[in-house]
Each structure stands twice: as C-alpha cells, then as structure tokens.
GROMACS .gro file of C-alpha atoms in nm:
model
  279
    1MET     CA    1   3.297   2.403   4.419
    2ARG     CA    2   2.952   2.562   4.457
    3LEU     CA    3   2.687   2.307   4.362
    4ARG     CA    4   2.341   2.441   4.442
    5SER     CA    5   2.181   2.358   4.106
    6LEU     CA    6   2.286   2.091   3.855
    7LEU     CA    7   2.083   2.102   3.533
    8PHE     CA    8   2.051   1.797   3.310
    9VAL     CA    9   2.082   1.861   2.936
   10PRO     CA   10   2.038   1.582   2.677
   11GLY     CA   11   2.367   1.517   2.503
   12ASP     CA   12   2.202   1.501   2.162
   13ARG     CA   13   2.055   1.851   2.192
   14PRO     CA   14   2.346   2.093   2.141
   15GLU     CA   15   2.113   2.391   2.102
   16ARG     CA   16   1.985   2.328   2.455
   17MET     CA   17   2.341   2.318   2.587
   18GLU     CA   18   2.406   2.670   2.458
   19LYS     CA   19   2.086   2.800   2.613
   20ALA     CA   20   2.153   2.621   2.940
   21LEU     CA   21   2.474   2.818   2.991
   22LYS     CA   22   2.263   3.127   3.054
   23VAL     CA   23   2.004   3.003   3.304
   24GLY     CA   24   2.217   3.043   3.617
   25ALA     CA   25   2.286   2.680   3.706
   26ASP     CA   26   2.605   2.610   3.896
   27ALA     CA   27   2.667   2.305   3.678
   28LEU     CA   28   2.531   2.143   3.365
   29ILE     CA   29   2.508   1.765   3.342
   30LEU     CA   30   2.551   1.678   2.975
   31ASP     CA   31   2.370   1.348   2.955
   32LEU     CA   32   2.485   1.048   2.755
   33GLU     CA   33   2.267   0.802   2.945
   34ASP     CA   34   1.889   0.788   2.994
   35SER     CA   35   1.781   1.095   2.798
   36VAL     CA   36   1.958   0.975   2.482
   37ALA     CA   37   1.821   0.688   2.272
   38LEU     CA   38   2.066   0.415   2.180
   39GLU     CA   39   2.077   0.510   1.813
   40ALA     CA   40   2.143   0.874   1.903
   41LYS     CA   41   2.438   0.810   2.135
   42PRO     CA   42   2.713   0.850   1.871
   43GLN     CA   43   2.571   1.189   1.775
   44ALA     CA   44   2.540   1.282   2.142
   45ARG     CA   45   2.903   1.194   2.212
   46ALA     CA   46   3.018   1.410   1.920
   47SER     CA   47   2.799   1.702   2.033
   48VAL     CA   48   2.921   1.680   2.392
   49ASN     CA   49   3.283   1.663   2.280
   50MET     CA   50   3.242   1.975   2.066
   51PHE     CA   51   3.064   2.160   2.345
   52LEU     CA   52   3.330   2.071   2.602
   53LYS     CA   53   3.597   2.206   2.369
   54SER     CA   54   3.421   2.534   2.289
   55ALA     CA   55   3.201   2.634   2.583
   56PRO     CA   56   3.322   2.876   2.851
   57ARG     CA   57   3.380   2.715   3.188
   58SER     CA   58   3.202   2.990   3.382
   59VAL     CA   59   2.952   2.709   3.445
   60LYS     CA   60   3.085   2.373   3.559
   61LEU     CA   61   3.036   2.110   3.290
   62PHE     CA   62   2.973   1.752   3.400
   63VAL     CA   63   2.898   1.451   3.181
   64ARG     CA   64   2.673   1.163   3.283
   65VAL     CA   65   2.822   0.854   3.127
   66ASN     CA   66   2.658   0.516   3.092
   67PRO     CA   67   2.702   0.262   3.375
   68LEU     CA   68   3.016   0.065   3.442
   69GLY     CA   69   2.985  -0.277   3.289
   70SER     CA   70   2.775  -0.151   3.000
   71ASP     CA   71   2.909  -0.175   2.646
   72LEU     CA   72   2.866   0.202   2.614
   73ILE     CA   73   3.096   0.358   2.869
   74ASP     CA   74   3.418   0.300   2.674
   75ASP     CA   75   3.289   0.512   2.388
   76ASP     CA   76   3.156   0.771   2.633
   77LEU     CA   77   3.496   0.815   2.795
   78ALA     CA   78   3.675   0.821   2.460
   79ALA     CA   79   3.447   1.108   2.356
   80VAL     CA   80   3.504   1.329   2.660
   81LEU     CA   81   3.849   1.269   2.802
   82ASP     CA   82   4.031   1.472   2.537
   83ALA     CA   83   3.828   1.777   2.644
   84PRO     CA   84   3.797   1.693   3.011
   85PRO     CA   85   3.473   1.789   3.183
   86ASN     CA   86   3.477   1.929   3.535
   87GLY     CA   87   3.321   1.607   3.660
   88LEU     CA   88   3.161   1.277   3.565
   89VAL     CA   89   2.821   1.163   3.687
   90LEU     CA   90   2.816   0.786   3.734
   91PRO     CA   91   2.478   0.611   3.722
   92LYS     CA   92   2.413   0.281   3.897
   93ALA     CA   93   2.719   0.324   4.116
   94GLU     CA   94   2.774   0.044   4.366
   95GLY     CA   95   3.004   0.173   4.635
   96ALA     CA   96   3.369   0.269   4.656
   97GLU     CA   97   3.469  -0.007   4.414
   98SER     CA   98   3.275   0.166   4.136
   99ILE     CA   99   3.452   0.494   4.206
  100GLU     CA  100   3.793   0.331   4.206
  101ALA     CA  101   3.716   0.149   3.881
  102LEU     CA  102   3.611   0.467   3.703
  103ALA     CA  103   3.883   0.684   3.857
  104THR     CA  104   4.156   0.467   3.707
  105ARG     CA  105   4.018   0.548   3.363
  106CYS     CA  106   3.923   0.915   3.391
  107HIS     CA  107   4.254   1.084   3.477
  108SER     CA  108   4.154   1.221   3.819
  109ILE     CA  109   3.830   1.385   3.700
  110PRO     CA  110   3.607   1.399   4.011
  111ILE     CA  111   3.297   1.183   4.018
  112LEU     CA  112   2.938   1.236   4.133
  113PRO     CA  113   2.785   0.889   4.178
  114ILE     CA  114   2.413   0.817   4.178
  115VAL     CA  115   2.419   0.574   4.467
  116THR     CA  116   2.069   0.421   4.493
  117GLU     CA  117   1.977   0.279   4.153
  118THR     CA  118   2.030  -0.092   4.221
  119PRO     CA  119   1.933  -0.303   4.523
  120SER     CA  120   2.292  -0.397   4.607
  121ALA     CA  121   2.401  -0.032   4.588
  122ILE     CA  122   2.196   0.052   4.897
  123PHE     CA  123   2.418  -0.165   5.116
  124LYS     CA  124   2.736   0.007   4.997
  125ILE     CA  125   2.652   0.372   5.059
  126GLY     CA  126   2.872   0.381   5.368
  127SER     CA  127   3.177   0.279   5.167
  128TYR     CA  128   3.207   0.614   4.988
  129ALA     CA  129   3.381   0.759   5.294
  130GLY     CA  130   3.688   0.570   5.178
  131VAL     CA  131   3.712   0.744   4.839
  132GLU     CA  132   3.602   1.094   4.932
  133LYS     CA  133   3.897   1.261   4.758
  134GLN     CA  134   3.766   1.137   4.424
  135LEU     CA  135   3.409   1.256   4.482
  136LEU     CA  136   3.214   1.567   4.391
  137GLY     CA  137   2.940   1.454   4.625
  138LEU     CA  138   2.672   1.185   4.647
  139THR     CA  139   2.330   1.194   4.489
  140TRP     CA  140   2.040   0.957   4.454
  141GLY     CA  141   1.744   0.874   4.233
  142ALA     CA  142   1.403   0.715   4.274
  143GLU     CA  143   1.327   0.602   3.920
  144ASP     CA  144   1.554   0.303   3.846
  145LEU     CA  145   1.527   0.136   4.185
  146PRO     CA  146   1.151   0.061   4.175
  147ALA     CA  147   1.192  -0.094   3.831
  148ALA     CA  148   1.485  -0.300   3.957
  149ILE     CA  149   1.278  -0.457   4.236
  150GLY     CA  150   0.946  -0.484   4.054
  151ALA     CA  151   0.774  -0.203   4.246
  152SER     CA  152   0.502  -0.012   4.064
  153THR     CA  153   0.601   0.333   4.193
  154ALA     CA  154   0.824   0.521   4.437
  155ARG     CA  155   0.551   0.770   4.532
  156ASP     CA  156   0.204   0.769   4.683
  157GLU     CA  157  -0.103   0.932   4.530
  158HIS     CA  158   0.007   1.271   4.669
  159GLY     CA  159   0.351   1.253   4.511
  160ARG     CA  160   0.532   1.179   4.837
  161TYR     CA  161   0.803   0.915   4.851
  162LEU     CA  162   0.700   0.583   4.994
  163PRO     CA  163   0.896   0.449   5.294
  164PRO     CA  164   1.155   0.242   5.102
  165TYR     CA  165   1.258   0.547   4.900
  166GLU     CA  166   1.256   0.781   5.198
  167LEU     CA  167   1.502   0.533   5.347
  168VAL     CA  168   1.743   0.544   5.052
  169ARG     CA  169   1.719   0.925   5.045
  170SER     CA  170   1.820   0.934   5.410
  171LEU     CA  171   2.104   0.689   5.357
  172THR     CA  172   2.238   0.904   5.074
  173LEU     CA  173   2.222   1.212   5.295
  174PHE     CA  174   2.410   1.049   5.581
  175GLY     CA  175   2.652   0.874   5.348
  176ALA     CA  176   2.750   1.206   5.193
  177HIS     CA  177   2.805   1.371   5.529
  178ALA     CA  178   3.000   1.069   5.654
  179ALA     CA  179   3.229   1.113   5.352
  180ASN     CA  180   3.239   1.490   5.408
  181VAL     CA  181   3.118   1.564   5.055
  182PRO     CA  182   2.812   1.755   4.926
  183ALA     CA  183   2.475   1.580   4.950
  184ILE     CA  184   2.286   1.648   4.628
  185GLU     CA  185   1.908   1.606   4.628
  186THR     CA  186   1.743   1.422   4.340
  187VAL     CA  187   1.527   1.580   4.070
  188TYR     CA  188   1.170   1.702   4.111
  189PRO     CA  189   1.004   1.550   3.802
  190SER     CA  190   0.689   1.769   3.791
  191PHE     CA  191   0.873   2.055   3.621
  192ARG     CA  192   0.561   2.271   3.578
  193ASP     CA  193   0.483   2.255   3.953
  194LEU     CA  194   0.714   2.533   4.066
  195GLU     CA  195   0.552   2.579   4.406
  196GLY     CA  196   0.585   2.209   4.474
  197LEU     CA  197   0.949   2.233   4.371
  198ARG     CA  198   1.004   2.526   4.605
  199THR     CA  199   0.871   2.326   4.899
  200TYR     CA  200   1.069   2.017   4.800
  201ALA     CA  201   1.395   2.209   4.759
  202ARG     CA  202   1.353   2.397   5.086
  203ASN     CA  203   1.282   2.071   5.265
  204GLY     CA  204   1.595   1.924   5.112
  205ARG     CA  205   1.810   2.204   5.247
  206ARG     CA  206   1.632   2.183   5.583
  207ASP     CA  207   1.724   1.815   5.602
  208GLY     CA  208   2.092   1.871   5.520
  209PHE     CA  209   2.121   1.851   5.142
  210THR     CA  210   2.344   2.118   4.994
  211GLY     CA  211   2.220   2.124   4.634
  212MET     CA  212   1.978   1.964   4.391
  213MET     CA  213   1.958   1.835   4.036
  214ALA     CA  214   1.715   1.992   3.788
  215ILE     CA  215   1.552   1.870   3.468
  216HIS     CA  216   1.420   2.203   3.334
  217PRO     CA  217   1.574   2.553   3.316
  218ASN     CA  218   1.274   2.705   3.496
  219GLN     CA  219   1.364   2.502   3.804
  220VAL     CA  220   1.711   2.654   3.841
  221PRO     CA  221   1.628   2.994   4.002
  222ILE     CA  222   1.403   2.829   4.260
  223ILE     CA  223   1.668   2.571   4.349
  224ASN     CA  224   1.938   2.838   4.374
  225GLU     CA  225   1.723   3.041   4.610
  226ALA     CA  226   1.634   2.741   4.824
  227PHE     CA  227   1.996   2.637   4.869
  228SER     CA  228   2.133   2.987   4.936
  229PRO     CA  229   2.127   3.121   5.293
  230SER     CA  230   1.890   3.413   5.342
  231ASP     CA  231   2.003   3.746   5.487
  232GLU     CA  232   1.818   3.655   5.806
  233GLU     CA  233   2.002   3.324   5.836
  234VAL     CA  234   2.337   3.494   5.785
  235ALA     CA  235   2.257   3.758   6.045
  236HIS     CA  236   2.150   3.491   6.295
  237ALA     CA  237   2.467   3.290   6.236
  238GLU     CA  238   2.679   3.599   6.293
  239ALA     CA  239   2.488   3.670   6.614
  240VAL     CA  240   2.545   3.314   6.740
  241ILE     CA  241   2.918   3.337   6.676
  242ALA     CA  242   2.937   3.682   6.836
  243ALA     CA  243   2.753   3.556   7.146
  244PHE     CA  244   3.001   3.274   7.201
  245GLU     CA  245   3.299   3.501   7.133
  246ALA     CA  246   3.165   3.739   7.399
  247ASN     CA  247   3.130   3.452   7.648
  248PRO     CA  248   3.443   3.235   7.612
  249GLY     CA  249   3.434   2.904   7.792
  250LYS     CA  250   3.056   2.876   7.804
  251GLY     CA  251   2.883   2.585   7.637
  252ALA     CA  252   2.528   2.718   7.644
  253LEU     CA  253   2.386   3.068   7.614
  254GLN     CA  254   2.061   3.255   7.559
  255LEU     CA  255   2.004   3.441   7.234
  256ASP     CA  256   1.678   3.614   7.147
  257GLY     CA  257   1.498   3.421   7.418
  258ARG     CA  258   1.620   3.079   7.307
  259MET     CA  259   1.893   2.850   7.430
  260ILE     CA  260   2.190   2.795   7.201
  261ASP     CA  261   2.477   2.554   7.256
  262LEU     CA  262   2.783   2.425   7.076
  263PRO     CA  263   2.593   2.247   6.795
  264HIS     CA  264   2.434   2.584   6.710
  265LEU     CA  265   2.781   2.738   6.698
  266LYS     CA  266   2.905   2.462   6.468
  267LEU     CA  267   2.606   2.511   6.236
  268ALA     CA  268   2.657   2.888   6.231
  269ARG     CA  269   3.021   2.853   6.134
  270LYS     CA  270   2.933   2.604   5.862
  271LEU     CA  271   2.670   2.838   5.717
  272LEU     CA  272   2.910   3.132   5.704
  273ARG     CA  273   3.175   2.914   5.540
  274SER     CA  274   2.924   2.820   5.271
  275VAL     CA  275   2.849   3.187   5.211
  276ALA     CA  276   3.219   3.267   5.180
  277GLU     CA  277   3.266   2.982   4.930
  278GLN     CA  278   2.986   3.122   4.711
  279GLU     CA  279   3.137   3.469   4.687
   0.00000   0.00000   0.00000
C-alpha cells in the first residue's frame, strides 16, 4: 500500500471529505478523535459511516478512532465496521497489547498506531515487531506527550523539536523498521509555511521515513513530492545495481568517483522496489 501522504479530515465535516478525495493524498484519515468536539461525535460517526459506504476507494480511507479504554471507542467501531475502512488509526497506543486488543474487535482491518502519546508508550515501541502483520505502519505525535508530562512545549523558539521529542521520533523510526512496516512522519502544524514543510518532509525521507501525515490539502503535493524518488535517484540506483551485476563477487566498487559497497546496493534495490510499488 503506497502511503506517502495521509490527510486528516474532521469526521463532522462531510463536505471536506468530498473535496479531500481530489487533492492527491494516498489516504484520508477521517477523524473521530481530537478534531471533533464531544457533542459533535454522534454526527461525525454518522457522516463517516455514510462516506465510507458511498465514496470511491481510489483513495485509501482510514478512520482515527478514540483511544482504547475511552467510553467512545465502542460507538466509533459500531459506526464504521459495517462499511469497513481500509485501516484504523489508533491514538495513544501502548505497544503490541493495544494492537492485539483492537484487532480482536475490528475484523482484521489493519491498524496504524500513534505510538508516542503517553509516557509509558515510549517504552513499548519495540514490541510492535511482534504484531507487524496487523500493522499499516507506525507513526508518532508531539502534541499529547508534552501535556501528559507537564512540559510547556515540544519545540524551541525556532520550531525545532526539543531533545525529548527528537528521541521519540527516532524511536518511532527504528521501531517501524524493526517491525518491517512503513515509518510515517508526524504532521507539520504550520500549514501556511509550505517551504518549511518542504524542508521538514525532505528531512523525514532522508532520515528513513516513508510517508507523512498532513493537516491541510495544500500540504499534500509537497509531501508527495518529498516522499517520491526523483529521476536522478532512480537513475543512480539503477547504475549501482548495474555496477554490481557487472562485477559479481565484489563487495566494494567505484561509481562516479565514489566508493559504493553492499549497503549501497541494498538501498538501491529498496528504492527501485518502492518505485515499482507506486506504479
């Protein structure tokens, strides 16, 4: 499943859902959690149910439910399971146990957990490798965790993440790769700062993330571009593979004046596989 861009859409705004189908996102996250006020949740559930039943599935449709243990998730699941979404986004996930608990109730719908929203969740990120078959990937967030520990902010005066939140970002990245599932970067909240988004998304891909969540339609094209290999990257990967095929048995070679070795070959093959999956 190609997951470069995942666009949040409030569940109580059906007109936005229709528009969101046309912005080019790989997936929509129909939200029943934070973007919907408590009194609006029944309306949101009804709107999401109707949309799931009527919308074309040319775009993957996910639903973010409320957390396990809340008194809201039962009604969330009742509203969506008769028109199954392509995936469920689970907030405040706390390791493999959370995935197993939800999976028993959601009829094998794959799950994308947000794995960093409580202090105890941080210590369970490594456990997702045991439930990888039930996962769409792993993602993280930097909004709930500061509130949970009494921190005033996750970012410095320049908008950069402070060390504790850089740590949880890194743990999410490695946890996803340890489970062999996509690593999905968190949102960029300054939705009018498109150049800042471009830098952030490109850095995410540079670091090993494979996609990113979005909160505004204008962010989607930039995220798609950032997480799609360029023509130059594809050509270089093909050249790396060709060089090793022309020199069987060698572990290190020169290409364009630089040394390449087996990790470069592995990366090149992975990049070309990702291109093939997107076609």
